[in-house]
């Protein structure tokens, strides 16, 4: 997913230090590491981090990937990063604010979150803020950030049994001044 968003934004990312919040099985982490990034991958699930470590080793990028287990509402990784990314993290604004505070000067905060549900979702009554409202919920100081993208994007999602549907994702891409 990260590759698609970065390509669509036209971002030319220079490899540095990255923080992948809610990394899951680590597709984004491995993609970044394969491009020279040193990635700290964080998830609450120890099993996801184990699968990520195995995948990174198998892909030959294990030396550029470090994992830490965090419940981000309770603890947060230390450091400053050239890229902080959170894709479908389902986190409250305070967690994403902490992510923003970890972005180094000149670095990029990239958040992708759901803006709609697919027809097979169990909770059809969900409501979602707009991308602009999601940004406002972060309560960042506008003069500290340059907005690259604050937008809704459509994509085709594949669900159970191969069913497909067009869903909306919100993309926030902000560069720290």
Coordinates of N, CA and C in Angstrom, one line a residue, residues 3-163:
X3 N 3.8 1.8 -1.3 CA 4.3 2.0 -2.6 C 3.3 2.8 -3.5
X4 N 2.0 2.3 -3.4 CA 1.0 2.9 -4.2 C 0.8 4.4 -3.9
X5 N 0.7 4.7 -2.6 CA 0.5 6.0 -2.1 C 1.7 6.9 -2.4
X6 N 2.9 6.5 -2.2 CA 4.1 7.3 -2.5 C 4.1 7.6 -4.0
X7 N 3.9 6.6 -4.8 CA 3.9 6.8 -6.3 C 2.8 7.8 -6.7
X8 N 1.6 7.6 -6.1 CA 0.5 8.6 -6.5 C 0.8 10.0 -6.0
X9 N 1.5 10.1 -4.9 CA 1.9 11.5 -4.5 C 3.0 12.1 -5.3
X10 N 3.8 11.2 -6.0 CA 4.9 11.7 -6.7 C 6.1 12.1 -5.8
X11 N 6.1 11.5 -4.6 CA 7.1 11.8 -3.6 C 8.4 11.0 -4.0
X12 N 9.5 11.8 -4.0 CA 10.8 11.2 -4.2 C 11.4 11.1 -2.8
X13 N 11.3 9.9 -2.2 CA 11.7 9.7 -0.8 C 13.2 9.3 -0.8
X14 N 14.0 10.0 -0.1 CA 15.4 9.7 0.1 C 15.5 8.8 1.3
X15 N 16.1 7.6 1.2 CA 16.2 6.7 2.3 C 16.8 7.3 3.5
X16 N 16.3 7.0 4.7 CA 16.8 7.5 5.9 C 16.2 6.5 7.0
X17 N 15.8 7.1 8.1 CA 15.2 6.4 9.2 C 13.6 6.5 9.1
X18 N 13.0 5.3 9.2 CA 11.5 5.3 9.1 C 10.9 4.6 10.3
X19 N 9.7 5.0 10.7 CA 8.9 4.4 11.7 C 7.6 4.0 11.1
X20 N 7.3 2.7 11.1 CA 6.1 2.1 10.6 C 5.2 1.7 11.8
X21 N 4.2 2.5 12.0 CA 3.3 2.3 13.2 C 2.2 1.4 12.8
X22 N 2.0 0.3 13.6 CA 1.0 -0.7 13.3 C 1.4 -1.5 12.0
X23 N 2.6 -2.0 12.0 CA 3.2 -2.5 10.8 C 2.6 -3.8 10.4
X24 N 1.8 -4.5 11.2 CA 1.3 -5.8 10.8 C 2.3 -6.8 10.4
X25 N 2.0 -7.4 9.2 CA 3.0 -8.4 8.7 C 4.2 -7.8 8.0
X26 N 4.1 -6.4 7.8 CA 5.3 -5.7 7.4 C 5.5 -5.5 5.9
X27 N 4.5 -5.5 5.1 CA 4.7 -5.2 3.6 C 5.3 -3.9 3.4
X28 N 4.9 -2.9 4.1 CA 5.4 -1.5 3.9 C 6.9 -1.4 4.5
X29 N 7.1 -2.1 5.6 CA 8.4 -2.1 6.2 C 9.4 -2.7 5.2
X30 N 9.1 -3.9 4.7 CA 10.0 -4.6 3.8 C 10.2 -3.8 2.5
X31 N 9.1 -3.1 2.0 CA 9.3 -2.3 0.8 C 10.3 -1.1 1.1
X32 N 10.1 -0.5 2.2 CA 11.1 0.6 2.6 C 12.5 0.1 2.7
X33 N 12.6 -1.0 3.5 CA 14.0 -1.6 3.7 C 14.7 -2.0 2.4
X34 N 13.9 -2.5 1.4 CA 14.4 -2.9 0.1 C 14.9 -1.6 -0.6
X35 N 14.5 -0.5 -0.3 CA 14.9 0.8 -0.9 C 15.9 1.5 0.0
X36 N 16.5 0.8 0.9 CA 17.6 1.4 1.7 C 17.3 2.1 3.0
X37 N 16.0 2.1 3.4 CA 15.6 2.7 4.6 C 16.0 1.8 5.8
X38 N 16.3 2.4 6.9 CA 16.4 1.7 8.2 C 15.0 1.9 8.9
X39 N 14.3 0.8 9.1 CA 12.9 0.9 9.6 C 12.8 0.3 11.0
X40 N 12.1 1.1 11.8 CA 11.6 0.6 13.1 C 10.2 0.2 12.9
X41 N 9.8 -1.0 13.0 CA 8.5 -1.5 12.7 C 7.9 -1.8 14.1
X42 N 6.7 -1.2 14.3 CA 6.0 -1.3 15.6 C 4.6 -1.9 15.4
X43 N 4.3 -2.9 16.3 CA 2.9 -3.4 16.3 C 2.6 -3.9 17.7
X44 N 1.4 -4.1 18.1 CA 1.0 -4.6 19.4 C 1.1 -6.1 19.4
X45 N 1.0 -6.8 18.2 CA 1.0 -8.2 18.1 C 2.4 -8.8 17.9
X46 N 2.8 -9.5 18.9 CA 4.1 -10.2 18.9 C 4.2 -11.1 17.7
X47 N 3.1 -11.8 17.4 CA 3.1 -12.8 16.3 C 3.3 -12.0 14.9
X48 N 2.8 -10.8 14.8 CA 3.0 -10.1 13.5 C 4.4 -9.7 13.4
X49 N 5.0 -9.3 14.5 CA 6.4 -8.9 14.5 C 7.3 -10.1 14.2
X50 N 7.0 -11.2 14.6 CA 7.8 -12.4 14.3 C 7.7 -12.7 12.8
X51 N 6.5 -12.6 12.3 CA 6.3 -12.9 10.8 C 7.0 -11.9 10.0
X52 N 7.0 -10.6 10.5 CA 7.7 -9.5 9.8 C 9.2 -9.8 9.8
X53 N 9.8 -10.2 10.9 CA 11.2 -10.5 11.0 C 11.6 -11.6 10.1
X54 N 10.8 -12.6 10.0 CA 11.1 -13.8 9.1 C 11.0 -13.3 7.6
X55 N 10.0 -12.5 7.3 CA 9.8 -12.0 6.0 C 11.0 -11.1 5.6
X56 N 11.4 -10.2 6.5 CA 12.5 -9.3 6.2 C 13.8 -10.1 5.9
X57 N 14.0 -11.1 6.7 CA 15.2 -12.0 6.6 C 15.2 -12.7 5.2
X58 N 14.0 -13.3 4.9 CA 13.8 -14.0 3.7 C 14.0 -13.1 2.4
X59 N 13.6 -11.8 2.6 CA 13.8 -10.8 1.5 C 15.2 -10.2 1.4
X60 N 16.0 -10.6 2.4 CA 17.4 -10.1 2.4 C 17.6 -8.7 3.0
X61 N 16.6 -8.2 3.7 CA 16.6 -6.8 4.3 C 16.6 -6.8 5.8
X62 N 16.7 -8.0 6.4 CA 16.6 -8.1 7.9 C 17.5 -7.2 8.7
X63 N 18.7 -6.9 8.1 CA 19.6 -6.0 8.8 C 19.2 -4.5 8.9
X64 N 18.2 -4.2 8.0 CA 17.7 -2.8 8.0 C 16.3 -2.7 8.8
X65 N 15.9 -3.8 9.3 CA 14.6 -3.8 10.0 C 14.8 -4.1 11.5
X66 N 14.2 -3.3 12.3 CA 14.2 -3.5 13.8 C 12.7 -3.5 14.2
X67 N 12.3 -4.4 15.1 CA 10.9 -4.4 15.5 C 10.8 -4.1 17.0
X68 N 9.7 -3.5 17.4 CA 9.4 -3.3 18.8 C 7.9 -3.5 19.0
X69 N 7.6 -4.1 20.1 CA 6.2 -4.3 20.5 C 5.7 -3.2 21.3
X70 N 4.7 -2.5 20.9 CA 4.1 -1.4 21.7 C 2.6 -1.4 21.5
X71 N 1.9 -1.2 22.6 CA 0.5 -0.7 22.6 C 0.6 0.8 22.5
X72 N 0.4 1.4 21.4 CA 0.7 2.8 21.2 C -0.1 3.7 22.0
X73 N -1.2 3.3 22.6 CA -1.9 4.1 23.5 C -1.2 4.2 24.9
X74 N -0.3 3.2 25.1 CA 0.4 3.1 26.4 C 1.9 3.4 26.3
X75 N 2.5 3.0 25.2 CA 4.0 3.3 25.1 C 4.2 3.6 23.6
X76 N 5.4 4.3 23.4 CA 5.7 4.8 22.1 C 7.2 4.6 21.9
X77 N 7.6 4.3 20.7 CA 9.0 4.1 20.4 C 9.8 5.5 20.5
X78 N 11.0 5.5 20.9 CA 11.8 6.7 21.0 C 12.5 7.0 19.7
X79 N 12.8 8.2 19.5 CA 13.6 8.6 18.3 C 12.9 9.6 17.4
X80 N 13.7 10.1 16.4 CA 13.2 11.0 15.4 C 13.4 10.3 14.1
X81 N 12.5 10.5 13.1 CA 12.4 9.7 11.9 C 12.2 10.6 10.7
X82 N 12.8 10.3 9.6 CA 12.6 11.0 8.3 C 11.2 10.7 7.7
X83 N 10.7 9.5 8.1 CA 9.4 9.1 7.6 C 8.7 8.4 8.8
X84 N 7.5 8.9 9.1 CA 6.6 8.1 10.0 C 5.3 7.8 9.2
X85 N 5.0 6.5 9.2 CA 3.9 6.1 8.4 C 2.9 5.2 9.3
X86 N 1.7 5.4 9.0 CA 0.6 4.7 9.7 C -0.5 4.4 8.7
X87 N -0.6 3.1 8.4 CA -1.6 2.7 7.4 C -2.7 1.8 8.0
X88 N -3.9 2.4 8.1 CA -5.0 1.6 8.6 C -4.7 1.2 10.1
X89 N -4.2 2.1 10.8 CA -3.8 1.9 12.2 C -5.0 1.8 13.1
X90 N -6.1 2.4 12.8 CA -7.3 2.5 13.7 C -6.9 3.1 15.1
X91 N -6.1 4.1 15.0 CA -5.6 4.8 16.2 C -6.3 6.1 16.5
X92 N -6.4 6.4 17.7 CA -7.0 7.7 18.1 C -6.0 8.8 17.8
X93 N -6.5 10.0 17.6 CA -5.7 11.2 17.3 C -4.5 11.3 18.2
X94 N -4.6 11.1 19.5 CA -3.4 11.3 20.3 C -2.2 10.4 19.9
X95 N -2.5 9.2 19.4 CA -1.4 8.3 19.0 C -0.8 8.9 17.7
X96 N -1.6 9.3 16.8 CA -1.1 9.9 15.6 C -0.3 11.2 15.8
X97 N -0.8 12.0 16.8 CA 0.0 13.2 17.2 C 1.4 12.8 17.7
X98 N 1.5 11.7 18.5 CA 2.8 11.3 19.0 C 3.6 10.9 17.8
X99 N 3.0 10.2 16.8 CA 3.7 9.9 15.5 C 4.2 11.2 14.9
X100 N 3.4 12.2 14.8 CA 3.8 13.4 14.2 C 5.0 14.1 14.9
X101 N 4.9 14.0 16.2 CA 6.0 14.6 17.0 C 7.4 13.8 16.8
X102 N 7.3 12.6 16.3 CA 8.5 11.8 16.0 C 9.1 12.1 14.6
X103 N 8.5 13.0 13.8 CA 9.0 13.3 12.5 C 10.1 14.3 12.6
X104 N 11.2 14.1 12.1 CA 12.3 15.0 12.1 C 12.1 16.2 11.2
X105 N 12.8 17.2 11.4 CA 12.7 18.4 10.5 C 12.9 18.0 9.0
X106 N 12.0 18.4 8.1 CA 12.1 18.0 6.7 C 11.5 16.6 6.4
X107 N 11.1 15.9 7.5 CA 10.6 14.5 7.3 C 9.1 14.5 7.0
X108 N 8.6 13.3 6.6 CA 7.3 13.2 6.1 C 6.4 12.3 7.1
X109 N 5.2 12.8 7.4 CA 4.2 12.1 8.1 C 3.2 11.6 7.0
X110 N 3.0 10.3 7.0 CA 2.1 9.7 6.0 C 1.1 8.8 6.7
X111 N -0.2 9.2 6.7 CA -1.3 8.5 7.3 C -2.3 8.1 6.3
X112 N -2.6 6.8 6.2 CA -3.7 6.4 5.3 C -4.7 5.7 6.2
X113 N -5.9 6.0 6.1 CA -7.0 5.4 6.9 C -8.3 5.3 6.1
X114 N -9.2 4.5 6.7 CA -10.4 4.2 6.0 C -11.3 5.5 5.9
X115 N -12.0 5.6 4.8 CA -12.9 6.7 4.6 C -14.3 6.1 4.3
X116 N -14.4 4.8 4.2 CA -15.7 4.1 4.0 C -15.5 2.7 4.3
X117 N -16.6 1.9 4.3 CA -16.6 0.5 4.5 C -17.0 -0.2 3.3
X118 N -16.5 -1.4 3.1 CA -16.9 -2.3 2.0 C -18.2 -2.9 2.4
X119 N -18.9 -3.4 1.4 CA -20.3 -4.0 1.6 C -20.2 -5.2 2.5
X120 N -19.1 -5.9 2.6 CA -19.0 -7.1 3.4 C -18.6 -6.8 4.9
X121 N -18.4 -5.5 5.2 CA -18.0 -5.1 6.5 C -19.1 -5.5 7.5
X122 N -18.7 -5.9 8.7 CA -19.8 -6.2 9.7 C -20.4 -5.0 10.3
X123 N -19.8 -3.8 10.2 CA -20.4 -2.6 10.8 C -20.7 -1.6 9.7
X124 N -21.8 -1.7 9.1 CA -22.2 -0.8 8.0 C -22.6 0.6 8.5
X125 N -22.8 0.7 9.8 CA -23.2 2.0 10.3 C -22.1 2.9 10.7
X126 N -20.9 2.5 10.4 CA -19.7 3.4 10.7 C -19.8 4.7 10.0
X127 N -19.4 5.7 10.7 CA -19.2 7.0 10.0 C -17.7 7.4 10.1
X128 N -17.3 8.1 9.1 CA -15.9 8.5 9.0 C -15.8 10.0 8.9
X129 N -14.7 10.6 9.5 CA -14.5 12.0 9.2 C -13.9 12.1 7.8
X130 N -14.0 13.3 7.3 CA -13.4 13.6 6.0 C -11.8 13.6 6.3
X131 N -11.1 13.6 5.2 CA -9.6 13.7 5.3 C -9.3 15.0 6.1
X132 N -9.9 16.1 5.7 CA -9.6 17.4 6.4 C -10.0 17.3 7.9
X133 N -11.1 16.7 8.2 CA -11.4 16.6 9.6 C -10.4 15.7 10.4
X134 N -9.9 14.7 9.7 CA -8.9 13.8 10.3 C -7.7 14.6 10.6
X135 N -7.3 15.5 9.7 CA -6.1 16.3 9.9 C -6.4 17.3 11.0
X136 N -7.6 17.9 11.1 CA -7.9 18.9 12.1 C -7.9 18.2 13.5
X137 N -8.3 16.9 13.6 CA -8.3 16.1 14.8 C -6.9 16.0 15.4
X138 N -5.9 16.0 14.5 CA -4.5 15.9 14.9 C -4.0 17.1 15.7
X139 N -4.7 18.2 15.4 CA -4.4 19.5 16.1 C -2.9 19.8 16.0
X140 N -2.3 19.7 14.8 CA -0.9 20.1 14.6 C -0.8 21.6 14.3
X141 N 0.3 22.1 14.6 CA 0.5 23.6 14.4 C 0.7 23.8 12.9
X142 N -0.2 24.4 12.2 CA -0.1 24.5 10.7 C 1.2 25.1 10.2
X143 N 1.8 26.0 10.9 CA 3.0 26.6 10.5 C 4.2 25.7 10.5
X144 N 4.0 24.6 11.2 CA 5.1 23.6 11.3 C 5.1 22.5 10.2
X145 N 4.0 22.6 9.4 CA 3.8 21.5 8.4 C 3.4 22.0 7.0
X146 N 3.9 21.4 6.0 CA 3.6 21.7 4.6 C 2.7 20.5 4.1
X147 N 1.5 20.8 3.7 CA 0.6 19.8 3.2 C 0.9 19.3 1.8
X148 N 1.2 18.0 1.7 CA 1.4 17.5 0.3 C 0.1 16.9 -0.2
X149 N -0.7 16.3 0.7 CA -2.0 15.7 0.4 C -2.8 15.6 1.6
X150 N -4.0 16.0 1.5 CA -5.1 15.8 2.5 C -6.3 15.5 1.6
X151 N -6.5 14.2 1.4 CA -7.5 13.9 0.4 C -8.1 12.5 0.5
X152 N -9.2 12.3 -0.2 CA -9.9 11.0 -0.2 C -9.5 10.4 -1.6
X153 N -9.2 9.1 -1.5 CA -8.8 8.4 -2.7 C -9.7 7.1 -2.8
X154 N -10.0 6.8 -4.0 CA -10.8 5.5 -4.3 C -9.9 4.4 -4.7
X155 N -10.2 3.2 -4.2 CA -9.5 2.0 -4.6 C -10.5 0.9 -4.6
X156 N -10.1 -0.2 -5.4 CA -10.9 -1.4 -5.4 C -10.4 -2.4 -4.3
X157 N -11.2 -2.7 -3.4 CA -10.9 -3.7 -2.4 C -11.4 -5.1 -2.7
X158 N -10.7 -6.1 -2.3 CA -11.1 -7.5 -2.5 C -11.5 -8.1 -1.2
X159 N -12.6 -8.7 -1.1 CA -13.1 -9.2 0.2 C -13.3 -10.7 0.1
X160 N -14.1 -11.2 1.0 CA -14.4 -12.7 1.0 C -14.9 -13.2 -0.3
X161 N -14.4 -14.4 -0.7 CA -14.9 -15.0 -1.9 C -14.5 -14.3 -3.2
X162 N -13.6 -13.3 -3.1 CA -13.1 -12.6 -4.2 C -14.0 -11.4 -4.6
X163 N -15.0 -11.1 -3.8 CA -15.9 -10.0 -4.1 C -15.1 -8.7 -4.1

